[in-house]
PDB file of C-alpha atoms in Angstrom:
ATOM      1  CA  MET A   1      92.914 103.532  64.419  1.00 83.00           C
ATOM      2  CA  LYS A   2      89.364 103.396  65.601  1.00 90.00           C
ATOM      3  CA  GLU A   3      88.002 101.782  68.766  1.00 92.00           C
ATOM      4  CA  SER A   4      85.673  99.635  66.580  1.00 94.00           C
ATOM      5  CA  GLU A   5      88.784  98.015  64.968  1.00 94.00           C
ATOM      6  CA  ILE A   6      89.918  96.359  68.190  1.00 94.00           C
ATOM      7  CA  ARG A   7      86.718  95.784  70.194  1.00 92.00           C
ATOM      8  CA  SER A   8      82.922  95.853  69.968  1.00 94.00           C
ATOM      9  CA  ARG A   9      81.305  98.428  72.171  1.00 93.00           C
ATOM     10  CA  GLU A  10      78.137  96.248  72.460  1.00 94.00           C
ATOM     11  CA  THR A  11      80.089  93.329  73.563  1.00 95.00           C
ATOM     12  CA  HIS A  12      82.177  95.498  75.905  1.00 95.00           C
ATOM     13  CA  LYS A  13      78.901  96.803  77.413  1.00 94.00           C
ATOM     14  CA  ARG A  14      77.625  93.219  77.968  1.00 95.00           C
ATOM     15  CA  TYR A  15      80.973  92.273  79.570  1.00 94.00           C
ATOM     16  CA  LEU A  16      80.697  95.141  82.050  1.00 94.00           C
ATOM     17  CA  GLU A  17      77.201  94.069  82.856  1.00 94.00           C
ATOM     18  CA  LEU A  18      78.451  90.554  83.688  1.00 94.00           C
ATOM     19  CA  VAL A  19      81.256  92.048  85.792  1.00 94.00           C
ATOM     20  CA  ARG A  20      78.654  93.935  87.887  1.00 95.00           C
ATOM     21  CA  ALA A  21      76.628  90.785  88.347  1.00 94.00           C
ATOM     22  CA  ASP A  22      79.690  88.793  89.408  1.00 93.00           C
ATOM     23  CA  SER A  23      80.777  91.593  91.793  1.00 94.00           C
ATOM     24  CA  GLU A  24      77.454  91.533  93.474  1.00 92.00           C
ATOM     25  CA  LYS A  25      77.967  87.815  94.311  1.00 92.00           C
ATOM     26  CA  ILE A  26      81.616  87.924  95.223  1.00 93.00           C
ATOM     27  CA  PHE A  27      81.932  91.289  97.024  1.00 92.00           C
ATOM     28  CA  GLN A  28      78.798  91.214  99.094  1.00 88.00           C
ATOM     29  CA  ASP A  29      80.411  92.129 102.426  1.00 88.00           C
ATOM     30  CA  LYS A  30      81.943  95.640 101.952  1.00 88.00           C
ATOM     31  CA  ALA A  31      83.098  95.506 105.549  1.00 90.00           C
ATOM     32  CA  THR A  32      85.974  93.236 104.384  1.00 93.00           C
ATOM     33  CA  PHE A  33      87.307  95.963 102.076  1.00 95.00           C
ATOM     34  CA  VAL A  34      90.780  97.330 102.874  1.00 94.00           C
ATOM     35  CA  HIS A  35      91.867 100.947 103.005  1.00 95.00           C
ATOM     36  CA  PHE A  36      95.011 101.972 101.253  1.00 91.00           C
ATOM     37  CA  PRO A  37      97.166 105.017 101.068  1.00 97.00           C
ATOM     38  CA  CYS A  38      97.987 106.364  97.657  1.00 98.00           C
ATOM     39  CA  PRO A  39      99.552 103.397  95.700  1.00 98.00           C
ATOM     40  CA  ALA A  40     102.018 105.774  93.946  1.00 98.00           C
ATOM     41  CA  CYS A  41     103.407 108.138  96.709  1.00 98.00           C
ATOM     42  CA  ALA A  42     101.840 106.547  99.829  1.00 98.00           C
ATOM     43  CA  GLY A  43     100.105 109.814 100.648  1.00 97.00           C
ATOM     44  CA  ARG A  44      97.086 109.846 102.849  1.00 97.00           C
ATOM     45  CA  ASP A  45      95.569 113.179 101.974  1.00 98.00           C
ATOM     46  CA  LEU A  46      92.798 111.894  99.681  1.00 98.00           C
ATOM     47  CA  LYS A  47      89.858 113.560  98.006  1.00 98.00           C
ATOM     48  CA  LYS A  48      86.659 111.662  97.372  1.00 98.00           C
ATOM     49  CA  LEU A  49      85.600 111.591  93.788  1.00 98.00           C
ATOM     50  CA  PHE A  50      82.726 109.353  92.984  1.00 97.00           C
ATOM     51  CA  VAL A  51      81.153 105.912  93.554  1.00 97.00           C
ATOM     52  CA  LYS A  52      80.776 103.599  90.598  1.00 96.00           C
ATOM     53  CA  ASP A  53      78.994 100.271  90.826  1.00 94.00           C
ATOM     54  CA  LYS A  54      79.345 100.639  94.679  1.00 92.00           C
ATOM     55  CA  PHE A  55      83.105 101.075  94.461  1.00 96.00           C
ATOM     56  CA  GLU A  56      84.545 104.302  95.771  1.00 97.00           C
ATOM     57  CA  TYR A  57      87.224 106.183  93.954  1.00 98.00           C
ATOM     58  CA  VAL A  58      89.504 108.857  95.445  1.00 98.00           C
ATOM     59  CA  GLN A  59      92.381 111.057  94.251  1.00 98.00           C
ATOM     60  CA  CYS A  60      95.702 111.676  96.009  1.00 98.00           C
ATOM     61  CA  GLU A  61      95.976 115.416  96.611  1.00 98.00           C
ATOM     62  CA  SER A  62      99.837 115.171  96.350  1.00 98.00           C
ATOM     63  CA  CYS A  63     100.387 113.309  93.062  1.00 98.00           C
ATOM     64  CA  ALA A  64      96.840 113.156  91.474  1.00 98.00           C
ATOM     65  CA  THR A  65      96.681 109.394  91.280  1.00 98.00           C
ATOM     66  CA  VAL A  66      93.143 108.183  91.006  1.00 98.00           C
ATOM     67  CA  PHE A  67      92.391 104.850  92.740  1.00 98.00           C
ATOM     68  CA  ASN A  68      89.797 102.666  94.343  1.00 98.00           C
ATOM     69  CA  ASP A  69      89.640 102.920  98.096  1.00 97.00           C
ATOM     70  CA  PRO A  70      88.681 100.915 100.087  1.00 97.00           C
ATOM     71  CA  ARG A  71      89.218  97.936  97.820  1.00 95.00           C
ATOM     72  CA  PRO A  72      88.371  94.227  97.994  1.00 94.00           C
ATOM     73  CA  ARG A  73      90.726  91.764  99.528  1.00 92.00           C
ATOM     74  CA  PHE A  74      93.362  90.254  97.299  1.00 90.00           C
ATOM     75  CA  GLY A  75      91.891  86.764  97.528  1.00 90.00           C
ATOM     76  CA  ASP A  76      88.394  87.947  96.503  1.00 91.00           C
ATOM     77  CA  ILE A  77      89.840  89.785  93.465  1.00 91.00           C
ATOM     78  CA  GLN A  78      91.612  86.576  92.475  1.00 88.00           C
ATOM     79  CA  LYS A  79      88.350  84.676  92.815  1.00 88.00           C
ATOM     80  CA  LEU A  80      86.750  87.061  90.368  1.00 89.00           C
ATOM     81  CA  TYR A  81      89.448  86.442  87.777  1.00 88.00           C
ATOM     82  CA  ARG A  82      89.486  82.650  88.240  1.00 83.00           C
ATOM     83  CA  GLU A  83      85.806  81.688  88.626  1.00 82.00           C
ATOM     84  CA  SER A  84      83.522  84.331  87.166  1.00 88.00           C
ATOM     85  CA  GLU A  85      81.266  84.196  84.114  1.00 92.00           C
ATOM     86  CA  SER A  86      82.552  87.613  83.164  1.00 92.00           C
ATOM     87  CA  THR A  87      86.067  86.292  82.815  1.00 90.00           C
ATOM     88  CA  LYS A  88      84.948  83.438  80.504  1.00 90.00           C
ATOM     89  CA  PHE A  89      82.956  85.969  78.445  1.00 92.00           C
ATOM     90  CA  TRP A  90      85.931  88.288  78.137  1.00 89.00           C
ATOM     91  CA  VAL A  91      88.112  85.568  76.692  1.00 89.00           C
ATOM     92  CA  ASN A  92      85.564  83.918  74.420  1.00 90.00           C
ATOM     93  CA  GLU A  93      83.325  86.786  73.249  1.00 94.00           C
ATOM     94  CA  PHE A  94      85.320  90.011  73.882  1.00 92.00           C
ATOM     95  CA  PHE A  95      88.988  89.162  73.046  1.00 92.00           C
ATOM     96  CA  MET A  96      88.881  86.227  70.706  1.00 90.00           C
ATOM     97  CA  PRO A  97      86.787  87.705  67.896  1.00 94.00           C
ATOM     98  CA  PHE A  98      89.285  90.582  67.649  1.00 94.00           C
ATOM     99  CA  MET A  99      92.452  88.618  68.482  1.00 93.00           C
ATOM    100  CA  GLU A 100      94.083  88.911  65.067  1.00 94.00           C
ATOM    101  CA  ALA A 101      93.087  92.554  64.697  1.00 95.00           C
ATOM    102  CA  ARG A 102      94.740  93.250  68.101  1.00 95.00           C
ATOM    103  CA  ARG A 103      97.791  91.336  67.038  1.00 95.00           C
ATOM    104  CA  GLU A 104      98.132  93.597  63.898  1.00 96.00           C
ATOM    105  CA  LYS A 105      97.126  96.854  65.577  1.00 95.00           C
ATOM    106  CA  ILE A 106      98.630  96.571  69.009  1.00 96.00           C
ATOM    107  CA  PHE A 107     101.030  93.694  69.669  1.00 96.00           C
ATOM    108  CA  LYS A 108     102.951  93.844  66.388  1.00 97.00           C
ATOM    109  CA  PRO A 109     103.744  97.466  66.751  1.00 96.00           C
ATOM    110  CA  ARG A 110     104.832  96.908  70.404  1.00 96.00           C
ATOM    111  CA  ALA A 111     107.222  94.246  69.295  1.00 97.00           C
ATOM    112  CA  GLU A 112     108.633  96.442  66.527  1.00 97.00           C
ATOM    113  CA  TYR A 113     108.968  99.375  68.949  1.00 96.00           C
ATOM    114  CA  ILE A 114     110.937  97.219  71.463  1.00 95.00           C
ATOM    115  CA  ALA A 115     113.151  95.724  68.731  1.00 96.00           C
ATOM    116  CA  SER A 116     114.030  99.140  67.464  1.00 96.00           C
ATOM    117  CA  ARG A 117     114.295 100.815  70.919  1.00 94.00           C
ATOM    118  CA  PHE A 118     116.504  98.095  72.478  1.00 95.00           C
ATOM    119  CA  PRO A 119     118.754  96.598  69.766  1.00 95.00           C
ATOM    120  CA  GLN A 120     121.284  95.558  72.372  1.00 95.00           C
ATOM    121  CA  LEU A 121     118.806  92.908  73.663  1.00 96.00           C
ATOM    122  CA  LEU A 122     118.627  90.901  70.409  1.00 94.00           C
ATOM    123  CA  GLU A 123     119.693  87.769  72.196  1.00 95.00           C
ATOM    124  CA  ALA A 124     118.585  88.627  75.725  1.00 96.00           C
ATOM    125  CA  ARG A 125     116.223  86.891  78.061  1.00 96.00           C
ATOM    126  CA  VAL A 126     112.781  88.597  77.815  1.00 97.00           C
ATOM    127  CA  GLY A 127     109.786  87.802  79.939  1.00 97.00           C
ATOM    128  CA  ASP A 128     106.240  89.001  79.351  1.00 97.00           C
ATOM    129  CA  VAL A 129     104.224  89.187  82.624  1.00 97.00           C
ATOM    130  CA  GLY A 130     100.594  88.184  82.117  1.00 94.00           C
ATOM    131  CA  ALA A 131     101.345  86.922  78.603  1.00 95.00           C
ATOM    132  CA  GLY A 132      97.829  85.708  77.935  1.00 93.00           C
ATOM    133  CA  PHE A 133      97.616  84.190  74.450  1.00 94.00           C
ATOM    134  CA  GLY A 134     101.328  84.937  73.826  1.00 96.00           C
ATOM    135  CA  LEU A 135     100.645  87.333  70.999  1.00 97.00           C
ATOM    136  CA  PHE A 136     103.299  89.797  71.925  1.00 97.00           C
ATOM    137  CA  LEU A 137     105.966  87.143  72.373  1.00 97.00           C
ATOM    138  CA  GLU A 138     105.063  85.607  69.008  1.00 97.00           C
ATOM    139  CA  GLU A 139     105.489  88.930  67.230  1.00 97.00           C
ATOM    140  CA  LEU A 140     108.746  89.617  69.054  1.00 97.00           C
ATOM    141  CA  ARG A 141     110.031  86.200  68.061  1.00 97.00           C
ATOM    142  CA  ARG A 142     109.506  87.057  64.364  1.00 96.00           C
ATOM    143  CA  ILE A 143     111.943  89.828  64.776  1.00 97.00           C
ATOM    144  CA  TRP A 144     114.292  88.489  67.498  1.00 96.00           C
ATOM    145  CA  ASN A 145     114.532  84.864  66.689  1.00 94.00           C
ATOM    146  CA  ARG A 146     117.561  84.440  68.900  1.00 96.00           C
ATOM    147  CA  ALA A 147     116.098  86.021  72.037  1.00 96.00           C
ATOM    148  CA  ARG A 148     115.127  83.783  74.922  1.00 96.00           C
ATOM    149  CA  LEU A 149     111.475  84.548  75.281  1.00 97.00           C
ATOM    150  CA  CYS A 150     109.397  83.518  78.345  1.00 96.00           C
ATOM    151  CA  ALA A 151     105.691  83.816  79.134  1.00 97.00           C
ATOM    152  CA  ILE A 152     104.902  84.375  82.844  1.00 96.00           C
ATOM    153  CA  GLU A 153     101.302  83.468  82.942  1.00 93.00           C
ATOM    154  CA  PRO A 154      99.302  82.173  86.012  1.00 90.00           C
ATOM    155  CA  SER A 155      96.273  80.899  84.011  1.00 87.00           C
ATOM    156  CA  GLU A 156      96.535  77.205  83.337  1.00 87.00           C
ATOM    157  CA  ASP A 157      94.630  77.586  80.046  1.00 86.00           C
ATOM    158  CA  MET A 158      96.627  80.584  78.800  1.00 87.00           C
ATOM    159  CA  ALA A 159      99.882  78.936  79.886  1.00 92.00           C
ATOM    160  CA  ALA A 160      98.932  75.843  77.817  1.00 93.00           C
ATOM    161  CA  ILE A 161      98.241  78.084  74.799  1.00 93.00           C
ATOM    162  CA  CYS A 162     101.669  79.666  75.172  1.00 95.00           C
ATOM    163  CA  LYS A 163     103.367  76.230  75.460  1.00 96.00           C
ATOM    164  CA  SER A 164     101.627  75.040  72.279  1.00 96.00           C
ATOM    165  CA  LYS A 165     103.353  77.986  70.474  1.00 96.00           C
ATOM    166  CA  GLY A 166     106.763  76.739  71.570  1.00 95.00           C
ATOM    167  CA  LEU A 167     107.284  79.449  74.127  1.00 96.00           C
ATOM    168  CA  GLU A 168     109.048  78.971  77.447  1.00 95.00           C
ATOM    169  CA  VAL A 169     106.391  79.266  80.151  1.00 96.00           C
ATOM    170  CA  ILE A 170     106.539  79.898  83.849  1.00 95.00           C
ATOM    171  CA  GLU A 171     103.086  79.023  84.981  1.00 93.00           C
ATOM    172  CA  SER A 172     102.906  81.193  88.091  1.00 90.00           C
ATOM    173  CA  MET A 173     102.030  84.583  89.450  1.00 89.00           C
ATOM    174  CA  VAL A 174     105.077  86.749  88.963  1.00 91.00           C
ATOM    175  CA  GLU A 175     105.414  87.269  92.754  1.00 89.00           C
ATOM    176  CA  ASP A 176     105.934  83.525  93.117  1.00 89.00           C
ATOM    177  CA  VAL A 177     108.696  83.205  90.477  1.00 91.00           C
ATOM    178  CA  GLY A 178     111.774  81.800  92.274  1.00 86.00           C
ATOM    179  CA  PRO A 179     115.390  83.131  92.059  1.00 81.00           C
ATOM    180  CA  GLN A 180     116.352  80.107  89.999  1.00 77.00           C
ATOM    181  CA  GLU A 181     114.002  81.327  87.234  1.00 80.00           C
ATOM    182  CA  ALA A 182     114.998  85.044  87.458  1.00 79.00           C
ATOM    183  CA  ALA A 183     117.798  86.827  85.595  1.00 90.00           C
ATOM    184  CA  PHE A 184     115.819  88.669  82.905  1.00 96.00           C
ATOM    185  CA  ASP A 185     117.270  91.421  80.809  1.00 97.00           C
ATOM    186  CA  LEU A 186     113.849  92.799  79.859  1.00 98.00           C
ATOM    187  CA  LEU A 187     110.455  92.324  81.442  1.00 98.00           C
ATOM    188  CA  THR A 188     107.243  93.743  79.893  1.00 98.00           C
ATOM    189  CA  SER A 189     103.583  93.891  81.067  1.00 97.00           C
ATOM    190  CA  PHE A 190     100.641  95.462  79.214  1.00 97.00           C
ATOM    191  CA  GLU A 191      97.459  96.868  80.689  1.00 96.00           C
ATOM    192  CA  LEU A 192      98.260  95.165  84.020  1.00 96.00           C
ATOM    193  CA  MET A 193      99.246  97.921  86.485  1.00 97.00           C
ATOM    194  CA  GLU A 194      95.696  99.259  86.710  1.00 97.00           C
ATOM    195  CA  HIS A 195      94.546  95.816  87.934  1.00 96.00           C
ATOM    196  CA  LEU A 196      97.052  95.342  90.675  1.00 95.00           C
ATOM    197  CA  TYR A 197      96.019  95.091  94.334  1.00 95.00           C
ATOM    198  CA  ASP A 198      99.517  96.237  95.501  1.00 95.00           C
ATOM    199  CA  PRO A 199     101.475  97.942  92.701  1.00 97.00           C
ATOM    200  CA  LEU A 200     104.511  98.632  94.810  1.00 97.00           C
ATOM    201  CA  SER A 201     104.955  94.968  95.762  1.00 96.00           C
ATOM    202  CA  PHE A 202     104.557  94.017  92.096  1.00 96.00           C
ATOM    203  CA  LEU A 203     107.290  96.415  91.023  1.00 98.00           C
ATOM    204  CA  GLN A 204     109.610  95.237  93.737  1.00 97.00           C
ATOM    205  CA  THR A 205     109.166  91.695  92.432  1.00 96.00           C
ATOM    206  CA  ILE A 206     109.952  92.999  88.820  1.00 97.00           C
ATOM    207  CA  HIS A 207     113.104  94.640  90.264  1.00 97.00           C
ATOM    208  CA  ARG A 208     114.151  91.369  91.921  1.00 96.00           C
ATOM    209  CA  LEU A 209     113.721  89.331  88.720  1.00 96.00           C
ATOM    210  CA  LEU A 210     115.768  91.740  86.502  1.00 97.00           C
ATOM    211  CA  ASN A 211     119.516  91.584  86.027  1.00 95.00           C
ATOM    212  CA  LYS A 212     121.461  94.634  87.108  1.00 95.00           C
ATOM    213  CA  GLY A 213     120.659  97.286  84.529  1.00 96.00           C
ATOM    214  CA  GLY A 214     117.702  95.268  83.273  1.00 97.00           C
ATOM    215  CA  LEU A 215     114.722  97.033  81.707  1.00 98.00           C
ATOM    216  CA  PHE A 216     111.032  97.091  82.440  1.00 98.00           C
ATOM    217  CA  PHE A 217     108.692  98.187  79.686  1.00 98.00           C
ATOM    218  CA  PHE A 218     105.020  98.534  80.432  1.00 98.00           C
ATOM    219  CA  THR A 219     101.757 100.180  79.418  1.00 98.00           C
ATOM    220  CA  THR A 220      98.891 101.286  81.618  1.00 98.00           C
ATOM    221  CA  LEU A 221      96.062 103.779  81.836  1.00 98.00           C
ATOM    222  CA  ASN A 222      96.788 107.448  82.495  1.00 98.00           C
ATOM    223  CA  GLY A 223      94.279 108.876  84.959  1.00 98.00           C
ATOM    224  CA  LEU A 224      94.934 112.420  83.580  1.00 98.00           C
ATOM    225  CA  GLY A 225      94.237 111.128  80.082  1.00 98.00           C
ATOM    226  CA  PHE A 226      91.760 112.999  77.901  1.00 97.00           C
ATOM    227  CA  ASP A 227      88.978 110.430  77.460  1.00 97.00           C
ATOM    228  CA  ILE A 228      89.046 109.456  81.115  1.00 98.00           C
ATOM    229  CA  GLN A 229      88.938 113.112  82.224  1.00 97.00           C
ATOM    230  CA  VAL A 230      86.078 113.980  79.830  1.00 97.00           C
ATOM    231  CA  LEU A 231      83.905 110.946  80.540  1.00 97.00           C
ATOM    232  CA  TRP A 232      85.025 110.506  84.156  1.00 97.00           C
ATOM    233  CA  GLU A 233      82.731 108.129  86.063  1.00 96.00           C
ATOM    234  CA  LYS A 234      81.007 107.239  82.828  1.00 96.00           C
ATOM    235  CA  SER A 235      84.367 106.129  81.247  1.00 97.00           C
ATOM    236  CA  ARG A 236      84.416 102.444  80.522  1.00 96.00           C
ATOM    237  CA  SER A 237      88.044 102.472  81.499  1.00 97.00           C
ATOM    238  CA  ILE A 238      87.029 103.139  85.042  1.00 97.00           C
ATOM    239  CA  ALA A 239      85.726  99.595  85.484  1.00 95.00           C
ATOM    240  CA  PRO A 240      85.717  98.274  89.099  1.00 95.00           C
ATOM    241  CA  PRO A 241      86.836  95.959  90.524  1.00 94.00           C
ATOM    242  CA  HIS A 242      89.188  95.237  87.613  1.00 95.00           C
ATOM    243  CA  HIS A 243      90.669  98.701  87.186  1.00 97.00           C
ATOM    244  CA  LEU A 244      91.806  99.894  90.626  1.00 97.00           C
ATOM    245  CA  ASN A 245      94.682 102.253  89.844  1.00 98.00           C
ATOM    246  CA  PHE A 246      94.980 105.165  87.543  1.00 98.00           C
ATOM    247  CA  PHE A 247      98.513 106.583  87.663  1.00 98.00           C
ATOM    248  CA  ASN A 248      99.775 109.468  85.583  1.00 98.00           C
ATOM    249  CA  PRO A 249     103.200 110.306  84.133  1.00 98.00           C
ATOM    250  CA  ALA A 250     104.404 111.945  87.344  1.00 98.00           C
ATOM    251  CA  SER A 251     102.929 109.534  89.853  1.00 98.00           C
ATOM    252  CA  ALA A 252     104.052 106.466  87.966  1.00 98.00           C
ATOM    253  CA  SER A 253     107.597 107.798  88.026  1.00 98.00           C
ATOM    254  CA  ILE A 254     107.329 108.285  91.785  1.00 98.00           C
ATOM    255  CA  LEU A 255     106.167 104.741  92.258  1.00 98.00           C
ATOM    256  CA  LEU A 256     108.952 103.334  90.062  1.00 98.00           C
ATOM    257  CA  GLN A 257     111.549 105.289  92.019  1.00 98.00           C
ATOM    258  CA  ARG A 258     110.162 103.933  95.313  1.00 98.00           C
ATOM    259  CA  ALA A 259     110.632 100.423  93.873  1.00 98.00           C
ATOM    260  CA  GLY A 260     114.324 101.119  93.020  1.00 98.00           C
ATOM    261  CA  PHE A 261     113.966 101.986  89.290  1.00 98.00           C
ATOM    262  CA  GLU A 262     115.444 104.806  87.234  1.00 98.00           C
ATOM    263  CA  VAL A 263     112.751 106.151  84.877  1.00 98.00           C
ATOM    264  CA  LEU A 264     114.057 106.416  81.304  1.00 97.00           C
ATOM    265  CA  GLU A 265     111.000 107.299  79.358  1.00 97.00           C
ATOM    266  CA  VAL A 266     107.329 108.218  79.905  1.00 98.00           C
ATOM    267  CA  SER A 267     105.021 108.876  77.028  1.00 97.00           C
ATOM    268  CA  THR A 268     101.364 108.728  76.043  1.00 98.00           C
ATOM    269  CA  PRO A 269     101.259 107.553  72.435  1.00 97.00           C
ATOM    270  CA  GLY A 270      97.541 106.714  72.455  1.00 96.00           C
ATOM    271  CA  ARG A 271      95.517 107.337  69.355  1.00 96.00           C
ATOM    272  CA  LEU A 272      91.946 106.516  70.543  1.00 96.00           C
ATOM    273  CA  ASP A 273      91.069 109.327  73.022  1.00 97.00           C
ATOM    274  CA  TRP A 274      89.114 111.465  70.497  1.00 96.00           C
ATOM    275  CA  ASP A 275      87.347 108.484  69.016  1.00 96.00           C
ATOM    276  CA  ILE A 276      86.345 107.041  72.429  1.00 96.00           C
ATOM    277  CA  VAL A 277      84.810 110.366  73.547  1.00 97.00           C
ATOM    278  CA  GLU A 278      83.102 110.949  70.189  1.00 95.00           C
ATOM    279  CA  THR A 279      81.530 107.490  70.151  1.00 94.00           C
ATOM    280  CA  ALA A 280      80.309 107.835  73.749  1.00 95.00           C
ATOM    281  CA  ALA A 281      78.688 111.155  72.961  1.00 94.00           C
ATOM    282  CA  SER A 282      77.151 110.125  69.618  1.00 91.00           C
ATOM    283  CA  THR A 283      75.935 106.611  70.443  1.00 90.00           C
ATOM    284  CA  GLU A 284      75.272 106.696  74.187  1.00 90.00           C
ATOM    285  CA  GLY A 285      74.291 110.338  74.759  1.00 91.00           C
ATOM    286  CA  VAL A 286      77.074 110.973  77.305  1.00 93.00           C
ATOM    287  CA  GLU A 287      77.539 114.643  78.117  1.00 94.00           C
ATOM    288  CA  VAL A 288      81.020 115.602  77.045  1.00 95.00           C
ATOM    289  CA  GLY A 289      81.050 119.409  77.511  1.00 94.00           C
ATOM    290  CA  LYS A 290      80.546 122.347  75.273  1.00 95.00           C
ATOM    291  CA  PHE A 291      84.093 122.625  73.922  1.00 95.00           C
ATOM    292  CA  PHE A 292      84.115 119.003  72.781  1.00 95.00           C
ATOM    293  CA  GLU A 293      80.685 119.350  71.175  1.00 94.00           C
ATOM    294  CA  THR A 294      81.742 122.463  69.338  1.00 96.00           C
ATOM    295  CA  LEU A 295      84.892 120.882  68.009  1.00 94.00           C
ATOM    296  CA  GLN A 296      82.931 117.742  67.042  1.00 93.00           C
ATOM    297  CA  ARG A 297      80.388 119.747  65.132  1.00 93.00           C
ATOM    298  CA  PHE A 298      82.486 122.444  63.498  1.00 96.00           C
ATOM    299  CA  GLY A 299      86.019 121.082  63.530  1.00 96.00           C
ATOM    300  CA  SER A 300      87.539 119.682  60.338  1.00 96.00           C
ATOM    301  CA  ASP A 301      88.855 116.170  60.181  1.00 95.00           C
ATOM    302  CA  GLN A 302      92.341 117.683  60.233  1.00 97.00           C
ATOM    303  CA  ALA A 303      91.640 119.715  63.283  1.00 96.00           C
ATOM    304  CA  LYS A 304      90.389 116.557  65.131  1.00 95.00           C
ATOM    305  CA  LYS A 305      93.498 114.618  63.934  1.00 96.00           C
ATOM    306  CA  GLU A 306      95.809 117.287  65.128  1.00 97.00           C
ATOM    307  CA  PHE A 307      93.939 117.610  68.420  1.00 97.00           C
ATOM    308  CA  GLN A 308      94.537 113.911  69.044  1.00 97.00           C
ATOM    309  CA  GLU A 309      98.185 114.314  68.128  1.00 98.00           C
ATOM    310  CA  TRP A 310      98.489 117.212  70.690  1.00 98.00           C
ATOM    311  CA  ILE A 311      96.789 114.970  73.321  1.00 97.00           C
ATOM    312  CA  SER A 312      99.467 112.290  72.776  1.00 98.00           C
ATOM    313  CA  ARG A 313     102.456 114.592  72.453  1.00 97.00           C
ATOM    314  CA  PHE A 314     101.818 116.496  75.629  1.00 97.00           C
ATOM    315  CA  SER A 315     101.108 113.410  77.876  1.00 97.00           C
ATOM    316  CA  PHE A 316      97.293 113.747  77.936  1.00 98.00           C
ATOM    317  CA  SER A 317      96.437 110.497  76.239  1.00 98.00           C
ATOM    318  CA  SER A 318      94.866 107.828  78.422  1.00 98.00           C
ATOM    319  CA  HIS A 319      97.315 105.212  77.056  1.00 98.00           C
ATOM    320  CA  MET A 320     100.633 105.503  78.797  1.00 98.00           C
ATOM    321  CA  GLN A 321     103.867 103.595  78.195  1.00 97.00           C
ATOM    322  CA  ILE A 322     106.996 103.687  80.423  1.00 98.00           C
ATOM    323  CA  VAL A 323     110.511 102.386  80.255  1.00 98.00           C
ATOM    324  CA  ALA A 324     112.492 102.017  83.523  1.00 98.00           C
ATOM    325  CA  ARG A 325     115.874 100.566  84.379  1.00 98.00           C
ATOM    326  CA  LYS A 326     116.882  98.556  87.487  1.00 97.00           C
ATOM    327  CA  ALA A 327     119.118 100.935  89.322  1.00 87.00           C
TER     328      ALA A 327
END
């Protein structure tokens, strides 16, 4: 899979420009920003890394989590998501043109993976947190047509789309879901953890909503992932104030255990690391280091393919997925 198959780099660039403009309006008073300990292990021994678009990033010396600190207040972040021009652009110009490609390349394989990984949940109650357009649940319904599928989606527009597809919908932030709507056997969330103001509180909510022994399957960015490490502050994945938290396999496990979960599986099955770095170097002139330049110039296609496979197999892809069980 190539990055160009699931998103346009030019459109992505324009989106990030709009985010910067919206941030200038919404987050004018940096004195209101809040200091946090490490969102994974709660450590306070932090190393300053860099400033990007006026947002500071640090790294926990204990667990290597990279995160934004200080960060905007929760209400201001929500305002950005609800009211900004960049959010409208993301939906209409960035996501929609590639929606069917993403369905085929991303959401369908996820549904197939879950169906094969958890066959015991064929008729279970499954909730997708931040369901968006409902693509994942649609694909899962094709395989598990007896499962009770629920979209947990706070956006009125997105919730309406999910309802139009015949999905059960809880139109709410997951933190506001009441006990009468709980009792899930499986909860999922995709590319959400990096956005969260308070990841521990979010996971404690997930824990509360699951039945005993219930499972949580999620994907997020790995801060120790290859393309993030090589591109660093020039990485488009480091995109404040949307992407606040960059866990890694070890630190994500620490966080889950703090929230009462048993970690069953952590992997980095990403396939885009090489392509992302190569594209940044060849089209944007980003400095990527002597080794990468050498491999890019002299390495065979097979060498590059196997290098990406090595990145994924040994937990160094920036795309991370985790399965945890409510203890």
